JSON list of C-alpha atoms in Angstrom, two decimals:
[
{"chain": "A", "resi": 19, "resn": "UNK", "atom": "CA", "xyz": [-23.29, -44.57, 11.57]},
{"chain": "A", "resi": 20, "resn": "UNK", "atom": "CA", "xyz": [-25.27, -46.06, 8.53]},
{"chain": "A", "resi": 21, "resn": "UNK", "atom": "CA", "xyz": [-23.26, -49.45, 6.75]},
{"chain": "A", "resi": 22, "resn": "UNK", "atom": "CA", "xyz": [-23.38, -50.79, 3.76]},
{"chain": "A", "resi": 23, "resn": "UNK", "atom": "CA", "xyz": [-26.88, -50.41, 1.95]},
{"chain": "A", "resi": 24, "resn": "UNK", "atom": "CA", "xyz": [-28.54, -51.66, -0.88]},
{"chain": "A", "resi": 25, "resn": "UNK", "atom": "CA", "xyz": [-31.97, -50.99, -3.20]},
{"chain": "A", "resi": 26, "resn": "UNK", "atom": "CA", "xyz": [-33.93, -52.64, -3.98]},
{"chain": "A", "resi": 27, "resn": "UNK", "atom": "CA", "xyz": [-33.69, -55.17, -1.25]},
{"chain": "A", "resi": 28, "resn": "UNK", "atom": "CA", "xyz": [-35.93, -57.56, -3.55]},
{"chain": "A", "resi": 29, "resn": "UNK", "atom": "CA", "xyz": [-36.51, -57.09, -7.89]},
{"chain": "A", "resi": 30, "resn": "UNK", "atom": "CA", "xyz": [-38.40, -59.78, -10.25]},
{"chain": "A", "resi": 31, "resn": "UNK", "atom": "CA", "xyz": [-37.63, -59.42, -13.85]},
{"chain": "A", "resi": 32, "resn": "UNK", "atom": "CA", "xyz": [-38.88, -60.08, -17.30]},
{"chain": "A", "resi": 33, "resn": "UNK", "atom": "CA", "xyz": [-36.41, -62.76, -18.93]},
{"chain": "A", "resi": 34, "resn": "UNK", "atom": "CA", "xyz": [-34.45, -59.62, -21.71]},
{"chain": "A", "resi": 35, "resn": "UNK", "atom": "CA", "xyz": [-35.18, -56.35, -19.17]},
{"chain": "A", "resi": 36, "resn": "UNK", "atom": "CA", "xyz": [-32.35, -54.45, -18.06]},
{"chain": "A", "resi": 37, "resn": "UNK", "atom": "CA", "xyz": [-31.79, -53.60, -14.35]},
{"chain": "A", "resi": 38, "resn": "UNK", "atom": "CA", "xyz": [-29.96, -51.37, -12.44]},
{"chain": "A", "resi": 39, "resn": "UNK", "atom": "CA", "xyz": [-28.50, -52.56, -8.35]},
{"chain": "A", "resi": 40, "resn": "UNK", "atom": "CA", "xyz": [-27.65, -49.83, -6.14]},
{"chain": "A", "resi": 41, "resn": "UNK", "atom": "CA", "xyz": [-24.68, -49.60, -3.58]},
{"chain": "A", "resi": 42, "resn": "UNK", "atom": "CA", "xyz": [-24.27, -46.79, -0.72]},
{"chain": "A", "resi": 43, "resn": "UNK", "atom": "CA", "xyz": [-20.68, -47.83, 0.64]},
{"chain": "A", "resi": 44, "resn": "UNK", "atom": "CA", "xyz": [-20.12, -46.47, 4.62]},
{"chain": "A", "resi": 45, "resn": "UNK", "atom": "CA", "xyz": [-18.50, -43.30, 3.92]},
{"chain": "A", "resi": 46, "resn": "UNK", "atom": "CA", "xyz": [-14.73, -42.62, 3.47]},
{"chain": "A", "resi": 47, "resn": "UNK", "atom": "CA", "xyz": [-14.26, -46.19, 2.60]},
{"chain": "A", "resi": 48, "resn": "UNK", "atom": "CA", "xyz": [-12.30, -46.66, -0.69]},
{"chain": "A", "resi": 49, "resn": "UNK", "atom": "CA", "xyz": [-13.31, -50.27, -1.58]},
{"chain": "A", "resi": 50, "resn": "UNK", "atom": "CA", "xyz": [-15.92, -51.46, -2.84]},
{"chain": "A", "resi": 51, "resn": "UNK", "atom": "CA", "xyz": [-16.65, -54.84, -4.32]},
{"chain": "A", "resi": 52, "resn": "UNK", "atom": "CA", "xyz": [-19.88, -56.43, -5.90]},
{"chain": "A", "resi": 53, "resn": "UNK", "atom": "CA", "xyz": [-20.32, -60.42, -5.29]},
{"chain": "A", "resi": 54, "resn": "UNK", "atom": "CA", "xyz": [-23.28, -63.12, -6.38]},
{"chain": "A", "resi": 55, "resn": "UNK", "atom": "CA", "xyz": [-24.45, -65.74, -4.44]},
{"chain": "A", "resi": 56, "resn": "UNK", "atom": "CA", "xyz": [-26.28, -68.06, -5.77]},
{"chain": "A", "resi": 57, "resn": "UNK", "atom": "CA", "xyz": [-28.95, -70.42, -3.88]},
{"chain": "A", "resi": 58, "resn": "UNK", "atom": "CA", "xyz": [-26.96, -72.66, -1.38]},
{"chain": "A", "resi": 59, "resn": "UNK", "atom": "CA", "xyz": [-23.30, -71.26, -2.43]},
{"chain": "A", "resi": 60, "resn": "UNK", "atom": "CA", "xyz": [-20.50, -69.05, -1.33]},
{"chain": "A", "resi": 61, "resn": "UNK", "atom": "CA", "xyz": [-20.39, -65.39, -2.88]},
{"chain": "A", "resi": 62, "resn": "UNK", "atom": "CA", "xyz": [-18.26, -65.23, -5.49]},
{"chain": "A", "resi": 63, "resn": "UNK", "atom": "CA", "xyz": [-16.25, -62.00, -6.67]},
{"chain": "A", "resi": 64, "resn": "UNK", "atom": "CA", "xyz": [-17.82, -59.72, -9.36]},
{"chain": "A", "resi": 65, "resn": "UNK", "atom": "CA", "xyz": [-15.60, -56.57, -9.57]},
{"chain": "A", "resi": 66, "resn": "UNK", "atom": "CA", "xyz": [-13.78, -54.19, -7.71]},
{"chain": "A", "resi": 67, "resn": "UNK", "atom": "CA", "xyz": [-13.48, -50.51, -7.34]},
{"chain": "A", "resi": 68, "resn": "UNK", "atom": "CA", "xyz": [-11.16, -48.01, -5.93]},
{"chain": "A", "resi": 69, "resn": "UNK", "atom": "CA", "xyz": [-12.39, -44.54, -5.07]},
{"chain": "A", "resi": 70, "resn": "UNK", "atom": "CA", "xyz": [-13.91, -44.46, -9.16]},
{"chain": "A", "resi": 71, "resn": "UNK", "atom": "CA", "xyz": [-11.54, -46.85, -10.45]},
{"chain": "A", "resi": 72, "resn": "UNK", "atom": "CA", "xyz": [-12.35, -49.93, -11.75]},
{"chain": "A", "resi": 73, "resn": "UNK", "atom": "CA", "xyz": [-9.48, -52.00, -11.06]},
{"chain": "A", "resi": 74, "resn": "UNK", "atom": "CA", "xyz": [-11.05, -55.74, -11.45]},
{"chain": "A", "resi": 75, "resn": "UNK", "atom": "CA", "xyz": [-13.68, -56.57, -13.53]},
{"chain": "A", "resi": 76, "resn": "UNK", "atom": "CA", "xyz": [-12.31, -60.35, -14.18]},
{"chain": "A", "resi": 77, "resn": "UNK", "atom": "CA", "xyz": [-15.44, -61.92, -12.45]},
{"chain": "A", "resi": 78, "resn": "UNK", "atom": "CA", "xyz": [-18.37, -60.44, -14.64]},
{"chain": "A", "resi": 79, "resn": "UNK", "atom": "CA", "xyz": [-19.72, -63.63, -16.33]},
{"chain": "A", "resi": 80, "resn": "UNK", "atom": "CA", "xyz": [-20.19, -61.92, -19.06]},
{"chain": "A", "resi": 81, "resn": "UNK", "atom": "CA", "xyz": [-20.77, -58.47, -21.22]},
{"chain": "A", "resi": 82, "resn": "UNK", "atom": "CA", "xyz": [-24.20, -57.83, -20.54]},
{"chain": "A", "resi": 83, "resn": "UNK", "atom": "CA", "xyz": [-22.90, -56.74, -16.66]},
{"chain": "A", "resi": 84, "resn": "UNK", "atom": "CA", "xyz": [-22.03, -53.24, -16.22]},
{"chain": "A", "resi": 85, "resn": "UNK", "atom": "CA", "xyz": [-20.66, -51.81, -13.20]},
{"chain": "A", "resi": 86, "resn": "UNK", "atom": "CA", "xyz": [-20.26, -48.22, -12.35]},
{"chain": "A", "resi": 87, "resn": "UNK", "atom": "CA", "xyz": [-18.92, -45.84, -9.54]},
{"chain": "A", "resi": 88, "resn": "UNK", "atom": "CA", "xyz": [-18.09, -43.02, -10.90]},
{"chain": "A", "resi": 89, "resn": "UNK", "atom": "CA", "xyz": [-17.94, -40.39, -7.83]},
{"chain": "A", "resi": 90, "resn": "UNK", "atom": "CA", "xyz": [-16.15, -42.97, -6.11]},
{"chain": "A", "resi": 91, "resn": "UNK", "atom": "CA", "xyz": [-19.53, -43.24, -3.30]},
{"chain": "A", "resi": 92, "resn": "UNK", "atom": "CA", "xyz": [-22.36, -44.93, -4.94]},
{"chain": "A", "resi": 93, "resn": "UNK", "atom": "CA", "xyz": [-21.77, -47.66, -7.31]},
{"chain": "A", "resi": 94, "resn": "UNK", "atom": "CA", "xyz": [-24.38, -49.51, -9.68]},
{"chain": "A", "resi": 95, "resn": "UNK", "atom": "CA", "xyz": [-24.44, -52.48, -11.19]},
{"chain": "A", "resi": 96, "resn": "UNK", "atom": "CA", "xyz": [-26.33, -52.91, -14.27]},
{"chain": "A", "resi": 97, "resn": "UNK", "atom": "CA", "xyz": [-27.27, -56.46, -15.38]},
{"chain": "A", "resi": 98, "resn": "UNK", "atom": "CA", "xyz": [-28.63, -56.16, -19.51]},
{"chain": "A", "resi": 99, "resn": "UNK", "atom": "CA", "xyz": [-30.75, -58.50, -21.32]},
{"chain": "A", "resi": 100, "resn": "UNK", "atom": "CA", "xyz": [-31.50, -60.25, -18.06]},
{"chain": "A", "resi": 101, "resn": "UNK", "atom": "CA", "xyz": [-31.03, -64.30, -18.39]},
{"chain": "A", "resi": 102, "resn": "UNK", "atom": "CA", "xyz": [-32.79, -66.76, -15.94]},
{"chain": "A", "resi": 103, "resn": "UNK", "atom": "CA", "xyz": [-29.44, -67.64, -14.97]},
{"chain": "A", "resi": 104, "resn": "UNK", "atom": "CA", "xyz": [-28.73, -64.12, -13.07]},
{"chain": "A", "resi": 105, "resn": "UNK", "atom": "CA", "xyz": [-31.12, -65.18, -10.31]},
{"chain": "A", "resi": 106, "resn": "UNK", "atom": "CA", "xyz": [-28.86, -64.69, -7.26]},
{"chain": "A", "resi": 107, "resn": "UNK", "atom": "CA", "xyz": [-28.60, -62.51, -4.41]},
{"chain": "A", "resi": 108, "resn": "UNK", "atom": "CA", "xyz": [-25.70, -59.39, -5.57]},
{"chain": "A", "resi": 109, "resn": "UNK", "atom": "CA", "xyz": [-23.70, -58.45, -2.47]},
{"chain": "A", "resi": 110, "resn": "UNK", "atom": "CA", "xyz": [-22.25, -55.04, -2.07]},
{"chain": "A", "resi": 111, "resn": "UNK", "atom": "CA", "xyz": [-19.37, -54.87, 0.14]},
{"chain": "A", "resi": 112, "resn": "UNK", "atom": "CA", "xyz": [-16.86, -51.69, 0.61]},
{"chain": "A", "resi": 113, "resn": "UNK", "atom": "CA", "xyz": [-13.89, -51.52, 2.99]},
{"chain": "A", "resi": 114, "resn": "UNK", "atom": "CA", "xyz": [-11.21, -48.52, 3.89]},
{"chain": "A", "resi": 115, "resn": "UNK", "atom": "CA", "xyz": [-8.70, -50.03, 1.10]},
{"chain": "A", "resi": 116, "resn": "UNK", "atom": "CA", "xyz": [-5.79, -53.09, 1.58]},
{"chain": "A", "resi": 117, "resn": "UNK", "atom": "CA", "xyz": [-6.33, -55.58, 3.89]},
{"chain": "A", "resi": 118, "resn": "UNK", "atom": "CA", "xyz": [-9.04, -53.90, 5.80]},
{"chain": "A", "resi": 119, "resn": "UNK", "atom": "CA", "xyz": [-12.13, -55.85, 6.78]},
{"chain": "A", "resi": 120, "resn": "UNK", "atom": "CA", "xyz": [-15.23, -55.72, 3.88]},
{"chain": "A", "resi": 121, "resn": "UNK", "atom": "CA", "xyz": [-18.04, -55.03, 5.55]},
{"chain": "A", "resi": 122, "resn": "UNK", "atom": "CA", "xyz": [-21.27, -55.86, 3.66]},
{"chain": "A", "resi": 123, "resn": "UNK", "atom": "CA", "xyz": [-24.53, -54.88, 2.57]},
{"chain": "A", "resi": 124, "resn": "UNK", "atom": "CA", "xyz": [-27.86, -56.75, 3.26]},
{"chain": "A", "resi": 125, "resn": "UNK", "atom": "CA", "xyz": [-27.97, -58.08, -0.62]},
{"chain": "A", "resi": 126, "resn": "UNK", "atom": "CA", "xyz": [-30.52, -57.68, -3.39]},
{"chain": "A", "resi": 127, "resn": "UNK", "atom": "CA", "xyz": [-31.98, -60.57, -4.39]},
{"chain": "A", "resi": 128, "resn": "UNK", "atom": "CA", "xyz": [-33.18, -60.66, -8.37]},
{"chain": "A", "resi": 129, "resn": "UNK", "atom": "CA", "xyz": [-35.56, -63.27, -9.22]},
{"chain": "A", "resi": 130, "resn": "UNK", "atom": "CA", "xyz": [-35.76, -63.33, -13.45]},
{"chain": "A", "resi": 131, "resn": "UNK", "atom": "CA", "xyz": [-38.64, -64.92, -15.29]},
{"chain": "B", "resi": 8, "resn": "UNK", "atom": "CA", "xyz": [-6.08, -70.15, -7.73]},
{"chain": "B", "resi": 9, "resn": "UNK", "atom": "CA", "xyz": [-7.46, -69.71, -4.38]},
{"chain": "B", "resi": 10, "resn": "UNK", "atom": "CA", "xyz": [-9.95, -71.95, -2.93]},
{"chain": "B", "resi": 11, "resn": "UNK", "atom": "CA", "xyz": [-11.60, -72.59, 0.19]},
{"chain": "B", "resi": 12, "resn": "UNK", "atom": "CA", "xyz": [-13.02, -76.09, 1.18]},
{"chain": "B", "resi": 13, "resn": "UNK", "atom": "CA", "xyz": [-15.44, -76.45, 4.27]},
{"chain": "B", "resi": 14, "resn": "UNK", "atom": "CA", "xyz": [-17.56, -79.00, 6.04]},
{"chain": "B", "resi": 15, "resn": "UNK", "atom": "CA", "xyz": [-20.86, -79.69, 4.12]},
{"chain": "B", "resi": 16, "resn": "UNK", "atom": "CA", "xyz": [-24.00, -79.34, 6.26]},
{"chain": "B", "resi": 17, "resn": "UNK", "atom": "CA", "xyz": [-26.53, -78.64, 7.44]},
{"chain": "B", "resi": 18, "resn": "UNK", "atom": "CA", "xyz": [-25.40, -79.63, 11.14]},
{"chain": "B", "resi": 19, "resn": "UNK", "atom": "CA", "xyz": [-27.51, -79.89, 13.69]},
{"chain": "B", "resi": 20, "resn": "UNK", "atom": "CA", "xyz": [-26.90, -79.87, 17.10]},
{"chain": "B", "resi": 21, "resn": "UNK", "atom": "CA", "xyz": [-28.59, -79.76, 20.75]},
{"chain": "B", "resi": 22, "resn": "UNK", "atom": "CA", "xyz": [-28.20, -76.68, 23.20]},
{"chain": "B", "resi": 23, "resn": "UNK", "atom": "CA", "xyz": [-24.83, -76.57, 24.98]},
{"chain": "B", "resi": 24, "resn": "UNK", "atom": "CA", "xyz": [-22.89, -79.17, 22.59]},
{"chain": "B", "resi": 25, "resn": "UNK", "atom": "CA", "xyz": [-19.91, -78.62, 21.12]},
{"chain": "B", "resi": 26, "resn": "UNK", "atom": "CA", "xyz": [-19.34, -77.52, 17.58]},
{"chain": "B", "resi": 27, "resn": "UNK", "atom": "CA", "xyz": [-16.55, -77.73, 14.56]},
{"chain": "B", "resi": 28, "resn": "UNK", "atom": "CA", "xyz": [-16.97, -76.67, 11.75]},
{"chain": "B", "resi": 29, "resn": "UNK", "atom": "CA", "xyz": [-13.63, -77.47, 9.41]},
{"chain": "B", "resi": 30, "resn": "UNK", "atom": "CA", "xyz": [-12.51, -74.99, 6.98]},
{"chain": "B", "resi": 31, "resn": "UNK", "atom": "CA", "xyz": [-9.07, -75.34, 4.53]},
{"chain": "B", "resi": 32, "resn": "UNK", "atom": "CA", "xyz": [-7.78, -73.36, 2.06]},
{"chain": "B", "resi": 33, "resn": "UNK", "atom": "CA", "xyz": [-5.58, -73.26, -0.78]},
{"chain": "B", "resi": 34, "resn": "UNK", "atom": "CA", "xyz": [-3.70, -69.92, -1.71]},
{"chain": "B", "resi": 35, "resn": "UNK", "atom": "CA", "xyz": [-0.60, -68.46, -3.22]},
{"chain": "B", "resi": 36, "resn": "UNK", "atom": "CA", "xyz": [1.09, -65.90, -0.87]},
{"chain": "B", "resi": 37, "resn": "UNK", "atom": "CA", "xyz": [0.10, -65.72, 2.81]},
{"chain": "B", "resi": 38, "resn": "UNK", "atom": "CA", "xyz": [-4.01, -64.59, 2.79]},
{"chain": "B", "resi": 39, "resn": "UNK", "atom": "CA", "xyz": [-5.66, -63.38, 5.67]},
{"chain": "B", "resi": 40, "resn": "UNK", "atom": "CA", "xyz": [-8.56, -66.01, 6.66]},
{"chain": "B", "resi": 41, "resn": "UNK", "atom": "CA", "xyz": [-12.02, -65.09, 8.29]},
{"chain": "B", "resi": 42, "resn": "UNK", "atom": "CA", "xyz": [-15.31, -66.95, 9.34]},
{"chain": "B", "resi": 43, "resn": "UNK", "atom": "CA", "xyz": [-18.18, -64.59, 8.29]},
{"chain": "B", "resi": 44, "resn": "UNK", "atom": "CA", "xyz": [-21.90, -65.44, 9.68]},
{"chain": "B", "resi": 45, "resn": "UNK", "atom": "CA", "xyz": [-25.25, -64.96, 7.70]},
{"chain": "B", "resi": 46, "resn": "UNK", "atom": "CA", "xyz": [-27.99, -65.13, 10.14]},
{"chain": "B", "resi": 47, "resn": "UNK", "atom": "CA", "xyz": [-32.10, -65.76, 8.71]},
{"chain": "B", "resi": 48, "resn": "UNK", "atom": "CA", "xyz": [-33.14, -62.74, 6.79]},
{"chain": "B", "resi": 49, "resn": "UNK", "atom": "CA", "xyz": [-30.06, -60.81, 7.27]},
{"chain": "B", "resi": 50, "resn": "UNK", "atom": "CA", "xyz": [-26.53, -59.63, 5.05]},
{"chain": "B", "resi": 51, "resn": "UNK", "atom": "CA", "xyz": [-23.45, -61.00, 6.31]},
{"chain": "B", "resi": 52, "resn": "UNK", "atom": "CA", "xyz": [-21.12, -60.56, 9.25]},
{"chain": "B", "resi": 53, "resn": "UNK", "atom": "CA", "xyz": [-17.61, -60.42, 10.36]},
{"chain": "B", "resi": 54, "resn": "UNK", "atom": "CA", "xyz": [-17.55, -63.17, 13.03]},
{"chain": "B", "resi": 55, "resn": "UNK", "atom": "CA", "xyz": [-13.77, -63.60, 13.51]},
{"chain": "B", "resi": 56, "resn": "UNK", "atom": "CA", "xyz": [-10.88, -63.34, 11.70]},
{"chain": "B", "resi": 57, "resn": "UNK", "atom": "CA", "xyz": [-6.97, -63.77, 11.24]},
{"chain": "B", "resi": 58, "resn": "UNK", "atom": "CA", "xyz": [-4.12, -62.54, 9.79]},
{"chain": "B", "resi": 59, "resn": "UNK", "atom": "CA", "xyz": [-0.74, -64.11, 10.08]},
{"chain": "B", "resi": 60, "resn": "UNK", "atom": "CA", "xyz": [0.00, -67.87, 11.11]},
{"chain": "B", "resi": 61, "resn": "UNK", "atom": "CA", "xyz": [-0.70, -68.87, 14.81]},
{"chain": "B", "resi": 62, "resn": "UNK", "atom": "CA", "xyz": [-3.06, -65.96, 15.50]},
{"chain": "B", "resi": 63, "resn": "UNK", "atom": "CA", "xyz": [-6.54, -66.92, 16.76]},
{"chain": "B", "resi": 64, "resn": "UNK", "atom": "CA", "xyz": [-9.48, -65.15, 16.10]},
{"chain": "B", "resi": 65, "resn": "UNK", "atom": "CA", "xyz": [-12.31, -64.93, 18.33]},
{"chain": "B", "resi": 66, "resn": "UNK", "atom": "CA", "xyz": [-15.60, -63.38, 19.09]},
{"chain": "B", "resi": 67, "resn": "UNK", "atom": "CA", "xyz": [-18.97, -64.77, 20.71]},
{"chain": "B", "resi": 68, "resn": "UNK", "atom": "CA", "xyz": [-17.49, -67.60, 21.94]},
{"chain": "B", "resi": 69, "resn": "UNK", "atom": "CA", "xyz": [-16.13, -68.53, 18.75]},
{"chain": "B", "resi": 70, "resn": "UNK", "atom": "CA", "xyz": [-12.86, -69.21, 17.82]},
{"chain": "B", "resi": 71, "resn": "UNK", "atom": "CA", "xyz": [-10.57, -70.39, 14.79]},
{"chain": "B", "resi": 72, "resn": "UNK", "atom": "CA", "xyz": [-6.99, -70.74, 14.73]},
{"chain": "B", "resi": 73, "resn": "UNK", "atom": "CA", "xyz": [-4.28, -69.78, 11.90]},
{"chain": "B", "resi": 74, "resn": "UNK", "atom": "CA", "xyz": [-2.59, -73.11, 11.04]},
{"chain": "B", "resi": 75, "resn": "UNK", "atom": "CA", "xyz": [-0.35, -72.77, 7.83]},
{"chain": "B", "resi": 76, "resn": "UNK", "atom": "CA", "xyz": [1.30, -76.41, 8.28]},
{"chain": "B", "resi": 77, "resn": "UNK", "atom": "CA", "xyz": [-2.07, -77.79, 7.53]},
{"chain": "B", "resi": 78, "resn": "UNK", "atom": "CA", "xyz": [-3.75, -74.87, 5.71]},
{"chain": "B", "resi": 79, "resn": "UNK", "atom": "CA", "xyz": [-6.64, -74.55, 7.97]},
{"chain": "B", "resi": 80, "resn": "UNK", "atom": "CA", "xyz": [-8.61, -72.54, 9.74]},
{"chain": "B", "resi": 81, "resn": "UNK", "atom": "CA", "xyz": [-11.40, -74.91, 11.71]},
{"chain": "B", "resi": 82, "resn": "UNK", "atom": "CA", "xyz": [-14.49, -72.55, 13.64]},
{"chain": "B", "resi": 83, "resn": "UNK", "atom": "CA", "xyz": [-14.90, -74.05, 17.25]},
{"chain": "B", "resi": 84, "resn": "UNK", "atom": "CA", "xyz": [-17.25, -73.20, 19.92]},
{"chain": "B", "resi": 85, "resn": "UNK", "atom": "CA", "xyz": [-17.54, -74.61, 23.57]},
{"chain": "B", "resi": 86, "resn": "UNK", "atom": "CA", "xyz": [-21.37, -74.38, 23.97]},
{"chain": "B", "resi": 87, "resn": "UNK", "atom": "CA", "xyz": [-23.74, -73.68, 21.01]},
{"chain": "B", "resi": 88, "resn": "UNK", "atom": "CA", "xyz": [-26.84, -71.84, 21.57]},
{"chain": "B", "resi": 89, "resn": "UNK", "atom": "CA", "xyz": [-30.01, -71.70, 19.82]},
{"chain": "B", "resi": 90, "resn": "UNK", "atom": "CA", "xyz": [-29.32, -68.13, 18.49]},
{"chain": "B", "resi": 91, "resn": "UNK", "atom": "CA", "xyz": [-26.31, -69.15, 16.83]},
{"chain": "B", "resi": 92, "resn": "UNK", "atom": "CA", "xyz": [-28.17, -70.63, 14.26]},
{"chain": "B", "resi": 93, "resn": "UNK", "atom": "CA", "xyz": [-27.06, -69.38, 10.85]},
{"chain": "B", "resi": 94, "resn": "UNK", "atom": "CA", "xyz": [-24.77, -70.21, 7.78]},
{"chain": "B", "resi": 95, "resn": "UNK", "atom": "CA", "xyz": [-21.67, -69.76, 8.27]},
{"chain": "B", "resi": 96, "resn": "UNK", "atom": "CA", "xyz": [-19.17, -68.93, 5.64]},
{"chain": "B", "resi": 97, "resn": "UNK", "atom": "CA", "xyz": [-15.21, -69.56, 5.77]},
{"chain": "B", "resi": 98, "resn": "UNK", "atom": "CA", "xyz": [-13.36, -67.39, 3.23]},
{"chain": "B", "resi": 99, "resn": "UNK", "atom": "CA", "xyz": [-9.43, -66.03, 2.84]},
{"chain": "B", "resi": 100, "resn": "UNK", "atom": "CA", "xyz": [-8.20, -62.92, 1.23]},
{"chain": "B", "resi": 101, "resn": "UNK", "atom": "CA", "xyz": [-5.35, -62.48, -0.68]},
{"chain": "B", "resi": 102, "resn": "UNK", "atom": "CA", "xyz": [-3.68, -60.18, -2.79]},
{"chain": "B", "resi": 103, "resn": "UNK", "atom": "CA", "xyz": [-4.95, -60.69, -6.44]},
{"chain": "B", "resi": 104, "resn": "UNK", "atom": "CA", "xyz": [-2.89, -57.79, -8.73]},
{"chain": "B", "resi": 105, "resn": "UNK", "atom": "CA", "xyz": [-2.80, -54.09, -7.70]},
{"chain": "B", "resi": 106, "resn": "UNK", "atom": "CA", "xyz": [-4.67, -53.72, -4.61]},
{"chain": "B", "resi": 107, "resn": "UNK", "atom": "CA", "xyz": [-7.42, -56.21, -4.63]},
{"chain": "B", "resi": 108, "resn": "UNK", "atom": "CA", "xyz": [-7.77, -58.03, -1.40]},
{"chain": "B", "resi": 109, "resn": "UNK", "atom": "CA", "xyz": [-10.92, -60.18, -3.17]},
{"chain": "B", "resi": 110, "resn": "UNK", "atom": "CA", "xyz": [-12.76, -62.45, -0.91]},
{"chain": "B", "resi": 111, "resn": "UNK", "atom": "CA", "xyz": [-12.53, -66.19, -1.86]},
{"chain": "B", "resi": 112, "resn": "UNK", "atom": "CA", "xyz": [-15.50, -68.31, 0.30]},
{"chain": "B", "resi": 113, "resn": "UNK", "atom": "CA", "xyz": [-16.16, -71.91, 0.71]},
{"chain": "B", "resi": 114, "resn": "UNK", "atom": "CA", "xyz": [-19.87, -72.93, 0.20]},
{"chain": "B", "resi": 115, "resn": "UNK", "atom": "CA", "xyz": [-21.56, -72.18, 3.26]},
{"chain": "B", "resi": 116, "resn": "UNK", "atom": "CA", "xyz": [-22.22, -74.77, 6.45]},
{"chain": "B", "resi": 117, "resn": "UNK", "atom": "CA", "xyz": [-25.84, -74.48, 8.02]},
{"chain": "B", "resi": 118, "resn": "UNK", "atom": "CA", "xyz": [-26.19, -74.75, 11.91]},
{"chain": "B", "resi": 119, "resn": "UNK", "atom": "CA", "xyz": [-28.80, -75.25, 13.04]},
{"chain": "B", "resi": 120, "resn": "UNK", "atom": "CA", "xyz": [-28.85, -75.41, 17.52]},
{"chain": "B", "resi": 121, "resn": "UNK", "atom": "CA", "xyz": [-31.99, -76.92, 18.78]},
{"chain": "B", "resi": 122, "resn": "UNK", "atom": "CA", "xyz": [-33.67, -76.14, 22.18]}
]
């Protein structure tokens, strides 16, 4: 009866390294959506997936995010060149499809240097 | 676009008092609204939410009701207790192309209940 989880929980970069955010959706669920929250805001949308479609991708900020889910279970997002401005918590989320509820992961929060 | 506007906190409030928290929202179609909570140290959770105009949500004590003449969706809760400090988060889905139901949240209102 496992949710949503997410590694690493916590990961410090090197202003320029790449890194790679995990997602385990709950199982059978279709949807799955990435979001960043910043300090002291609302999550905003990142990109959205069904089964190993990408069907959304308008809120990447920019080319150097990557996002990935291509057995339609795990997805990864992959963050190049990391900037000081990517420091944010990166919230998985996955639901059965349509309106159904998004339930969400516990976060992993990158700190970049 | 969509947007959700809530009460700025933090908010702080004694055992037992009463507690609003105002949420609105703009949107094109007819979203579905919710009231997610983010406790210390933890990932975010469903607290309540509602689908169609007039329908109240409610869990916990907590409530929020569907109003689409004033495009709100307020949290209310009779008696606050300590352990319902947390952030809590207002947001409304909506259809945005194909099947993407994306989440649209306000900015987040910290409660904090003291003893």
């Amino acid at each position: 009866g496992a949710g949503v989880s997410q590694s690493p929980r916590y990961k410090v970069a090197k202003r320029g390294q790449d890194v790679a955010l995990r997602c385990d959706p709950i199982s059978g669920h279709v949807s799955l959506f990435w979001y960043q929250q910043a300090l002291g805001q609302g999550p905003e949308f990142l990109t959205y997936f069904q089964n190993e479609a990408q069907l959304d991708k308008s809120g990447l900020p920019s080319d150097r995010f990557f996002a990935e889910r291509p057995e339609g279970s795990v997805s990864t997002l992959k963050i190049q060149r990391t900037q000081q401005e990517d420091s944010a918590v990166y919230l998985c989320a996955s639901s059965l499809g349509g309106k159904e509820t998004q339930y969400f992961g516990p976060g992993t929060r990158l700190l970049v240097l | 676009g969509n947007s959700v506007t809530q009460m700025e906190g933090p908010v702080t409030l004694s055992e037992e008092a009463f507690l609003t928290i105002n949420c609105t929202y703009t949107a094109t179609g007819y979203p579905s609204l919710f009231w997610y909570v983010q406790y210390p140290g933890e990932g975010l959770q469903l607290l309540l939410k509602a689908t169609k105009a007039d329908d109240k949500g409610s869990n916990k004590g907590f409530e929020a009701t569907y109003r689409k003449e004033t495009t709100s969706f307020h949290l209310e809760k009779g008696s606050v207790q300590v352990s319902d400090s947390a952030v809590y988060f207002c947001a409304l889905s909506a259809l945005s192309g194909g099947s993407n139901y994306k989440l649209t949240f306000g900015k987040g209102t910290l409660l904090t209940v003291n003893p």
